[in-house]
PDB file of C-alpha atoms in Angstrom:
ATOM      1  CA  SER A   1      17.356  15.808 -21.155  1.00 63.00           C
ATOM      2  CA  ALA A   2      16.111  12.610 -22.719  1.00 66.00           C
ATOM      3  CA  VAL A   3      14.912  12.560 -26.310  1.00 78.00           C
ATOM      4  CA  ILE A   4      11.606  10.935 -27.127  1.00 84.00           C
ATOM      5  CA  SER A   5      10.249  10.788 -30.655  1.00 89.00           C
ATOM      6  CA  GLN A   6       6.662   9.796 -31.294  1.00 91.00           C
ATOM      7  CA  LYS A   7       4.721   9.349 -34.508  1.00 93.00           C
ATOM      8  CA  PRO A   8       2.320   9.935 -36.087  1.00 94.00           C
ATOM      9  CA  SER A   9       1.688  13.350 -34.597  1.00 90.00           C
ATOM     10  CA  ARG A  10      -1.926  13.211 -35.687  1.00 92.00           C
ATOM     11  CA  ASP A  11      -4.269  11.034 -37.668  1.00 95.00           C
ATOM     12  CA  ILE A  12      -7.893  10.846 -38.650  1.00 95.00           C
ATOM     13  CA  CYS A  13      -9.236   7.313 -38.769  1.00 96.00           C
ATOM     14  CA  GLN A  14     -12.428   5.528 -39.609  1.00 96.00           C
ATOM     15  CA  ARG A  15     -14.467   3.649 -37.050  1.00 97.00           C
ATOM     16  CA  GLY A  16     -13.484  -0.001 -36.824  1.00 97.00           C
ATOM     17  CA  THR A  17      -9.916   0.436 -38.021  1.00 97.00           C
ATOM     18  CA  SER A  18      -6.721   0.232 -35.986  1.00 97.00           C
ATOM     19  CA  LEU A  19      -3.807   2.618 -35.616  1.00 97.00           C
ATOM     20  CA  THR A  20      -0.300   1.925 -34.360  1.00 98.00           C
ATOM     21  CA  ILE A  21       1.663   4.676 -32.657  1.00 97.00           C
ATOM     22  CA  GLN A  22       5.431   4.414 -32.415  1.00 97.00           C
ATOM     23  CA  CYS A  23       7.727   5.798 -29.744  1.00 95.00           C
ATOM     24  CA  GLN A  24      11.510   5.934 -29.933  1.00 94.00           C
ATOM     25  CA  VAL A  25      13.545   6.966 -26.900  1.00 88.00           C
ATOM     26  CA  ASP A  26      17.223   7.473 -26.213  1.00 81.00           C
ATOM     27  CA  SER A  27      19.288   5.404 -23.845  1.00 77.00           C
ATOM     28  CA  GLN A  28      18.653   7.593 -20.770  1.00 75.00           C
ATOM     29  CA  VAL A  29      15.134   6.208 -20.542  1.00 81.00           C
ATOM     30  CA  THR A  30      14.721   3.090 -18.437  1.00 81.00           C
ATOM     31  CA  MET A  31      10.950   2.710 -18.292  1.00 84.00           C
ATOM     32  CA  MET A  32       8.294   3.547 -20.875  1.00 90.00           C
ATOM     33  CA  PHE A  33       4.619   4.282 -20.388  1.00 91.00           C
ATOM     34  CA  TRP A  34       1.613   5.025 -22.527  1.00 94.00           C
ATOM     35  CA  TYR A  35      -0.935   7.630 -21.452  1.00 92.00           C
ATOM     36  CA  ARG A  36      -4.150   8.934 -22.888  1.00 92.00           C
ATOM     37  CA  GLN A  37      -5.407  12.472 -22.548  1.00 84.00           C
ATOM     38  CA  GLN A  38      -9.015  12.890 -23.534  1.00 81.00           C
ATOM     39  CA  PRO A  39     -10.275  16.377 -24.361  1.00 75.00           C
ATOM     40  CA  GLY A  40     -10.253  18.631 -21.328  1.00 67.00           C
ATOM     41  CA  GLN A  41      -8.998  15.936 -19.010  1.00 72.00           C
ATOM     42  CA  SER A  42      -5.801  14.915 -17.315  1.00 73.00           C
ATOM     43  CA  LEU A  43      -3.517  12.140 -18.377  1.00 81.00           C
ATOM     44  CA  THR A  44      -4.593   8.591 -17.703  1.00 86.00           C
ATOM     45  CA  LEU A  45      -2.064   5.805 -17.588  1.00 87.00           C
ATOM     46  CA  ILE A  46      -2.916   3.031 -20.030  1.00 93.00           C
ATOM     47  CA  ALA A  47      -0.022   0.672 -19.383  1.00 92.00           C
ATOM     48  CA  THR A  48       3.640   0.224 -18.605  1.00 90.00           C
ATOM     49  CA  ALA A  49       5.546  -1.083 -21.614  1.00 93.00           C
ATOM     50  CA  ASN A  50       7.819  -3.919 -20.490  1.00 88.00           C
ATOM     51  CA  GLN A  51      10.800  -4.889 -22.576  1.00 89.00           C
ATOM     52  CA  GLY A  52      10.370  -8.298 -24.173  1.00 86.00           C
ATOM     53  CA  SER A  53       7.202  -9.199 -22.299  1.00 87.00           C
ATOM     54  CA  GLU A  54       3.554  -8.281 -22.047  1.00 91.00           C
ATOM     55  CA  ALA A  55       2.717  -4.779 -20.941  1.00 92.00           C
ATOM     56  CA  THR A  56       1.228  -4.121 -17.511  1.00 90.00           C
ATOM     57  CA  TYR A  57      -2.220  -2.636 -17.992  1.00 93.00           C
ATOM     58  CA  GLU A  58      -4.107  -0.329 -15.655  1.00 88.00           C
ATOM     59  CA  SER A  59      -7.668  -0.934 -14.615  1.00 88.00           C
ATOM     60  CA  GLY A  60     -10.025  -0.255 -17.468  1.00 92.00           C
ATOM     61  CA  PHE A  61      -7.515  -0.993 -20.207  1.00 95.00           C
ATOM     62  CA  VAL A  62      -7.045  -4.393 -21.865  1.00 96.00           C
ATOM     63  CA  ILE A  63      -4.504  -5.871 -24.207  1.00 96.00           C
ATOM     64  CA  ASP A  64      -7.037  -6.704 -26.908  1.00 97.00           C
ATOM     65  CA  LYS A  65      -7.963  -3.047 -27.246  1.00 97.00           C
ATOM     66  CA  PHE A  66      -4.522  -1.526 -26.688  1.00 97.00           C
ATOM     67  CA  PRO A  67      -1.837  -4.037 -27.644  1.00 97.00           C
ATOM     68  CA  ILE A  68       1.609  -2.743 -26.740  1.00 97.00           C
ATOM     69  CA  SER A  69       4.997  -3.965 -27.799  1.00 95.00           C
ATOM     70  CA  ARG A  70       8.454  -3.111 -26.546  1.00 94.00           C
ATOM     71  CA  PRO A  71      10.917  -5.316 -28.403  1.00 92.00           C
ATOM     72  CA  ASN A  72      13.935  -3.467 -27.022  1.00 90.00           C
ATOM     73  CA  LEU A  73      14.848  -0.787 -24.479  1.00 88.00           C
ATOM     74  CA  THR A  74      14.401   2.162 -26.795  1.00 90.00           C
ATOM     75  CA  PHE A  75      11.308   1.387 -28.889  1.00 93.00           C
ATOM     76  CA  SER A  76       7.644   0.779 -28.148  1.00 95.00           C
ATOM     77  CA  THR A  77       4.367   0.748 -30.046  1.00 97.00           C
ATOM     78  CA  LEU A  78       0.783   1.223 -28.932  1.00 98.00           C
ATOM     79  CA  THR A  79      -2.047   0.046 -31.146  1.00 98.00           C
ATOM     80  CA  VAL A  80      -5.558   1.382 -30.719  1.00 98.00           C
ATOM     81  CA  SER A  81      -7.719  -1.432 -32.078  1.00 97.00           C
ATOM     82  CA  ASN A  82     -11.203  -1.430 -33.540  1.00 97.00           C
ATOM     83  CA  MET A  83     -11.494   2.278 -32.957  1.00 97.00           C
ATOM     84  CA  SER A  84     -14.652   4.160 -32.087  1.00 96.00           C
ATOM     85  CA  PRO A  85     -15.223   7.913 -31.730  1.00 95.00           C
ATOM     86  CA  GLU A  86     -14.735   7.497 -27.963  1.00 94.00           C
ATOM     87  CA  ASP A  87     -11.092   6.657 -28.656  1.00 95.00           C
ATOM     88  CA  SER A  88     -10.501  10.153 -30.033  1.00 94.00           C
ATOM     89  CA  SER A  89      -7.787  11.428 -27.776  1.00 92.00           C
ATOM     90  CA  ILE A  90      -4.160  12.379 -27.496  1.00 90.00           C
ATOM     91  CA  TYR A  91      -1.935   9.393 -26.830  1.00 94.00           C
ATOM     92  CA  LEU A  92       1.395  10.087 -25.199  1.00 91.00           C
ATOM     93  CA  CYS A  93       4.487   8.017 -24.796  1.00 92.00           C
ATOM     94  CA  LEU A  94       6.453   8.822 -21.648  1.00 87.00           C
ATOM     95  CA  GLY A  95       9.944   7.784 -20.676  1.00 85.00           C
ATOM     96  CA  LEU A  96      11.318   7.609 -17.147  1.00 79.00           C
ATOM     97  CA  THR A  97      15.037   8.087 -16.717  1.00 75.00           C
ATOM     98  CA  ASN A  98      17.208   6.528 -14.054  1.00 75.00           C
ATOM     99  CA  THR A  99      17.206   9.906 -12.263  1.00 69.00           C
ATOM    100  CA  GLY A 100      13.439   9.777 -11.900  1.00 63.00           C
ATOM    101  CA  GLU A 101      12.567  12.418 -14.462  1.00 66.00           C
ATOM    102  CA  LEU A 102       9.705  11.896 -16.844  1.00 68.00           C
ATOM    103  CA  PHE A 103       9.911  13.009 -20.458  1.00 77.00           C
ATOM    104  CA  PHE A 104       7.087  13.132 -22.956  1.00 79.00           C
ATOM    105  CA  GLY A 105       6.798  12.356 -26.589  1.00 81.00           C
ATOM    106  CA  GLU A 106       5.103  14.979 -28.688  1.00 81.00           C
ATOM    107  CA  GLY A 107       1.813  13.107 -28.499  1.00 87.00           C
ATOM    108  CA  SER A 108      -0.387  11.583 -31.177  1.00 92.00           C
ATOM    109  CA  ARG A 109      -3.700  13.314 -31.674  1.00 91.00           C
ATOM    110  CA  LEU A 110      -6.199  10.743 -32.876  1.00 94.00           C
ATOM    111  CA  THR A 111      -9.610  11.598 -34.301  1.00 94.00           C
ATOM    112  CA  VAL A 112     -11.993   8.754 -35.029  1.00 96.00           C
ATOM    113  CA  LEU A 113     -14.884   9.477 -37.353  1.00 95.00           C
TER     114      LEU A 113
ATOM    115  CA  SER B   1      -8.136   6.166 -10.124  1.00 31.00           C
ATOM    116  CA  GLN B   2      -5.878   9.184 -10.316  1.00 38.00           C
ATOM    117  CA  GLN B   3      -4.445  10.042  -6.943  1.00 51.00           C
ATOM    118  CA  GLY B   4      -3.048  13.512  -7.467  1.00 61.00           C
ATOM    119  CA  GLU B   5      -5.631  16.124  -6.610  1.00 69.00           C
ATOM    120  CA  GLU B   6      -4.891  19.740  -7.339  1.00 75.00           C
ATOM    121  CA  ASP B   7      -6.664  22.712  -5.895  1.00 78.00           C
ATOM    122  CA  PRO B   8      -7.916  25.139  -6.845  1.00 81.00           C
ATOM    123  CA  GLN B   9      -9.268  23.782 -10.099  1.00 81.00           C
ATOM    124  CA  ALA B  10      -9.069  27.258 -11.598  1.00 87.00           C
ATOM    125  CA  LEU B  11      -7.277  30.427 -10.591  1.00 90.00           C
ATOM    126  CA  SER B  12      -7.448  33.896 -12.091  1.00 93.00           C
ATOM    127  CA  ILE B  13      -4.951  36.570 -11.026  1.00 94.00           C
ATOM    128  CA  GLN B  14      -3.447  39.834 -12.206  1.00 96.00           C
ATOM    129  CA  GLU B  15      -0.027  40.018 -13.789  1.00 96.00           C
ATOM    130  CA  GLY B  16       2.593  40.532 -11.101  1.00 97.00           C
ATOM    131  CA  GLU B  17       0.697  38.662  -8.398  1.00 97.00           C
ATOM    132  CA  ASN B  18       1.786  35.331  -7.008  1.00 97.00           C
ATOM    133  CA  ALA B  19      -0.087  32.132  -7.814  1.00 96.00           C
ATOM    134  CA  THR B  20      -0.210  29.181  -5.446  1.00 95.00           C
ATOM    135  CA  MET B  21      -1.475  25.751  -6.415  1.00 94.00           C
ATOM    136  CA  ASN B  22      -1.740  22.756  -4.144  1.00 94.00           C
ATOM    137  CA  CYS B  23      -1.599  19.044  -4.743  1.00 92.00           C
ATOM    138  CA  SER B  24      -2.531  16.183  -2.455  1.00 91.00           C
ATOM    139  CA  TYR B  25      -1.838  12.516  -2.936  1.00 89.00           C
ATOM    140  CA  LYS B  26      -2.591   9.255  -1.213  1.00 87.00           C
ATOM    141  CA  THR B  27       0.250   6.760  -1.448  1.00 85.00           C
ATOM    142  CA  SER B  28       3.948   6.767  -0.607  1.00 89.00           C
ATOM    143  CA  ILE B  29       5.958   8.405  -3.325  1.00 89.00           C
ATOM    144  CA  ASN B  30       9.492   8.518  -4.682  1.00 86.00           C
ATOM    145  CA  ASN B  31       9.041  11.999  -6.056  1.00 87.00           C
ATOM    146  CA  LEU B  32       6.483  14.573  -7.105  1.00 90.00           C
ATOM    147  CA  GLN B  33       6.652  16.545 -10.301  1.00 89.00           C
ATOM    148  CA  TRP B  34       4.927  19.630 -11.630  1.00 92.00           C
ATOM    149  CA  TYR B  35       4.109  20.139 -15.289  1.00 89.00           C
ATOM    150  CA  ARG B  36       2.679  22.948 -17.352  1.00 89.00           C
ATOM    151  CA  GLN B  37       0.422  22.488 -20.341  1.00 81.00           C
ATOM    152  CA  ASN B  38      -0.348  25.362 -22.617  1.00 75.00           C
ATOM    153  CA  SER B  39      -3.638  25.127 -24.456  1.00 67.00           C
ATOM    154  CA  GLY B  40      -3.484  22.622 -27.282  1.00 56.00           C
ATOM    155  CA  ARG B  41       0.152  21.780 -26.669  1.00 61.00           C
ATOM    156  CA  GLY B  42       2.207  19.136 -24.907  1.00 64.00           C
ATOM    157  CA  LEU B  43       3.291  19.010 -21.313  1.00 74.00           C
ATOM    158  CA  VAL B  44       6.420  20.738 -20.124  1.00 80.00           C
ATOM    159  CA  HIS B  45       8.294  19.439 -17.110  1.00 82.00           C
ATOM    160  CA  LEU B  46       8.771  22.235 -14.582  1.00 91.00           C
ATOM    161  CA  ILE B  47      10.318  20.791 -11.472  1.00 92.00           C
ATOM    162  CA  LEU B  48      10.832  17.522  -9.612  1.00 89.00           C
ATOM    163  CA  ILE B  49      11.057  17.239  -5.846  1.00 93.00           C
ATOM    164  CA  ARG B  50      12.141  14.004  -4.218  1.00 91.00           C
ATOM    165  CA  SER B  51      10.480  12.534  -1.165  1.00 93.00           C
ATOM    166  CA  ASN B  52      13.436  13.468   1.052  1.00 95.00           C
ATOM    167  CA  GLU B  53      13.343  17.108  -0.028  1.00 97.00           C
ATOM    168  CA  ARG B  54      11.098  19.761   1.507  1.00 97.00           C
ATOM    169  CA  GLU B  55      11.555  22.715  -0.798  1.00 98.00           C
ATOM    170  CA  LYS B  56      12.975  23.409  -4.202  1.00 97.00           C
ATOM    171  CA  HIS B  57      13.373  26.532  -6.314  1.00 96.00           C
ATOM    172  CA  SER B  58      13.684  27.076 -10.024  1.00 94.00           C
ATOM    173  CA  GLY B  59      13.560  30.641 -11.272  1.00 96.00           C
ATOM    174  CA  ARG B  60      10.165  32.057 -10.300  1.00 97.00           C
ATOM    175  CA  LEU B  61       8.947  28.653  -9.173  1.00 97.00           C
ATOM    176  CA  ARG B  62       8.986  27.402  -5.608  1.00 98.00           C
ATOM    177  CA  VAL B  63       7.788  23.920  -4.739  1.00 98.00           C
ATOM    178  CA  THR B  64       7.273  22.534  -1.276  1.00 97.00           C
ATOM    179  CA  LEU B  65       6.605  18.967  -0.238  1.00 97.00           C
ATOM    180  CA  ASP B  66       5.116  17.777   3.035  1.00 96.00           C
ATOM    181  CA  THR B  67       5.175  13.991   3.056  1.00 95.00           C
ATOM    182  CA  SER B  68       3.470  13.832   6.456  1.00 95.00           C
ATOM    183  CA  LYS B  69       0.461  15.592   4.991  1.00 95.00           C
ATOM    184  CA  LYS B  70       0.935  14.046   1.555  1.00 94.00           C
ATOM    185  CA  SER B  71       0.751  17.422  -0.088  1.00 94.00           C
ATOM    186  CA  SER B  72       2.767  19.773  -2.257  1.00 95.00           C
ATOM    187  CA  SER B  73       2.436  23.358  -3.346  1.00 96.00           C
ATOM    188  CA  LEU B  74       3.652  25.204  -6.407  1.00 96.00           C
ATOM    189  CA  LEU B  75       4.208  28.925  -6.082  1.00 97.00           C
ATOM    190  CA  ILE B  76       4.732  31.087  -9.152  1.00 97.00           C
ATOM    191  CA  THR B  77       5.991  34.509  -8.163  1.00 97.00           C
ATOM    192  CA  ALA B  78       5.527  37.717 -10.142  1.00 97.00           C
ATOM    193  CA  SER B  79       3.227  35.994 -12.602  1.00 97.00           C
ATOM    194  CA  ARG B  80       3.134  36.926 -16.272  1.00 96.00           C
ATOM    195  CA  ALA B  81       0.463  36.564 -18.914  1.00 95.00           C
ATOM    196  CA  ALA B  82       2.629  33.850 -20.483  1.00 93.00           C
ATOM    197  CA  ASP B  83       2.149  31.760 -17.330  1.00 95.00           C
ATOM    198  CA  THR B  84      -1.463  31.218 -18.354  1.00 94.00           C
ATOM    199  CA  ALA B  85      -1.730  27.424 -18.655  1.00 91.00           C
ATOM    200  CA  SER B  86      -2.866  24.310 -16.869  1.00 87.00           C
ATOM    201  CA  TYR B  87      -0.575  23.006 -14.171  1.00 91.00           C
ATOM    202  CA  PHE B  88      -0.465  19.354 -13.205  1.00 89.00           C
ATOM    203  CA  CYS B  89       1.159  17.567 -10.348  1.00 90.00           C
ATOM    204  CA  ALA B  90       2.272  14.004 -10.860  1.00 87.00           C
ATOM    205  CA  THR B  91       3.449  11.499  -8.298  1.00 86.00           C
ATOM    206  CA  GLU B  92       5.722   8.527  -8.799  1.00 80.00           C
ATOM    207  CA  ASP B  93       4.719   5.888  -6.298  1.00 77.00           C
ATOM    208  CA  THR B  94       7.194   3.684  -4.506  1.00 79.00           C
ATOM    209  CA  GLY B  95       5.534   0.475  -5.600  1.00 69.00           C
ATOM    210  CA  GLY B  96       5.469   0.268  -9.349  1.00 56.00           C
ATOM    211  CA  PHE B  97       7.235   3.430 -10.475  1.00 62.00           C
ATOM    212  CA  LYS B  98       4.064   4.546 -12.152  1.00 69.00           C
ATOM    213  CA  THR B  99       3.446   8.252 -12.450  1.00 74.00           C
ATOM    214  CA  ILE B 100      -0.070   9.374 -11.729  1.00 76.00           C
ATOM    215  CA  PHE B 101      -1.353  12.777 -12.770  1.00 78.00           C
ATOM    216  CA  GLY B 102      -3.894  14.966 -11.040  1.00 79.00           C
ATOM    217  CA  ALA B 103      -6.705  16.782 -12.785  1.00 76.00           C
ATOM    218  CA  GLY B 104      -4.792  20.051 -13.006  1.00 84.00           C
ATOM    219  CA  THR B 105      -5.228  23.686 -12.052  1.00 89.00           C
ATOM    220  CA  ARG B 106      -6.084  26.137 -14.800  1.00 88.00           C
ATOM    221  CA  LEU B 107      -4.252  29.387 -14.203  1.00 93.00           C
ATOM    222  CA  PHE B 108      -5.278  32.552 -16.011  1.00 93.00           C
ATOM    223  CA  VAL B 109      -3.016  35.572 -15.640  1.00 95.00           C
ATOM    224  CA  LYS B 110      -4.603  38.817 -16.750  1.00 94.00           C
ATOM    225  CA  ALA B 111      -2.375  41.490 -18.259  1.00 90.00           C
TER     226      ALA B 111
END
């Protein structure tokens, strides 16, 4: 199975600040995605992280709020900008392998005060 | 919007009984996956079934896929208390290789 490492695992942040989450995957992963899971809800796709170019965002998510980088095949970051309590959530990095299997990072539990 | 829709939303059974959860979707897919999420923990990949497959088994799990009806079912046989969790279906669409998750079925297995 693919290995995906995500950090930080959790953080408590102040309103108005920004937090960057990092995701490192192994070479089996071809595509990378960022999801959000708000309390009691399912996973919502934020964006597809594209290597060397701008991420592809889903409806309701914008680059100014969730800038994403993917400088190479195996590394991506998601920044949650100008945070508010509504951004409190678990953020997950997912990797898709060339066999079509999806593997999750451990998730980053964010609490915004 | 999320296209995977699971039913029932919640299911409570006795240990030893079988649990069946269903998932419907709307678009053409490459594959459909089932995941388990224990309370407060991450998701665990259970099984993947490709669009050209109709049935797949893994231990006590049996998954079926009916692409004509755009639906899938997950059967857990001889359930155990440890199976208590939320179960999600996720579909990978043929267009953008995005994986979309349904809202999940909460399964409670009573000992």
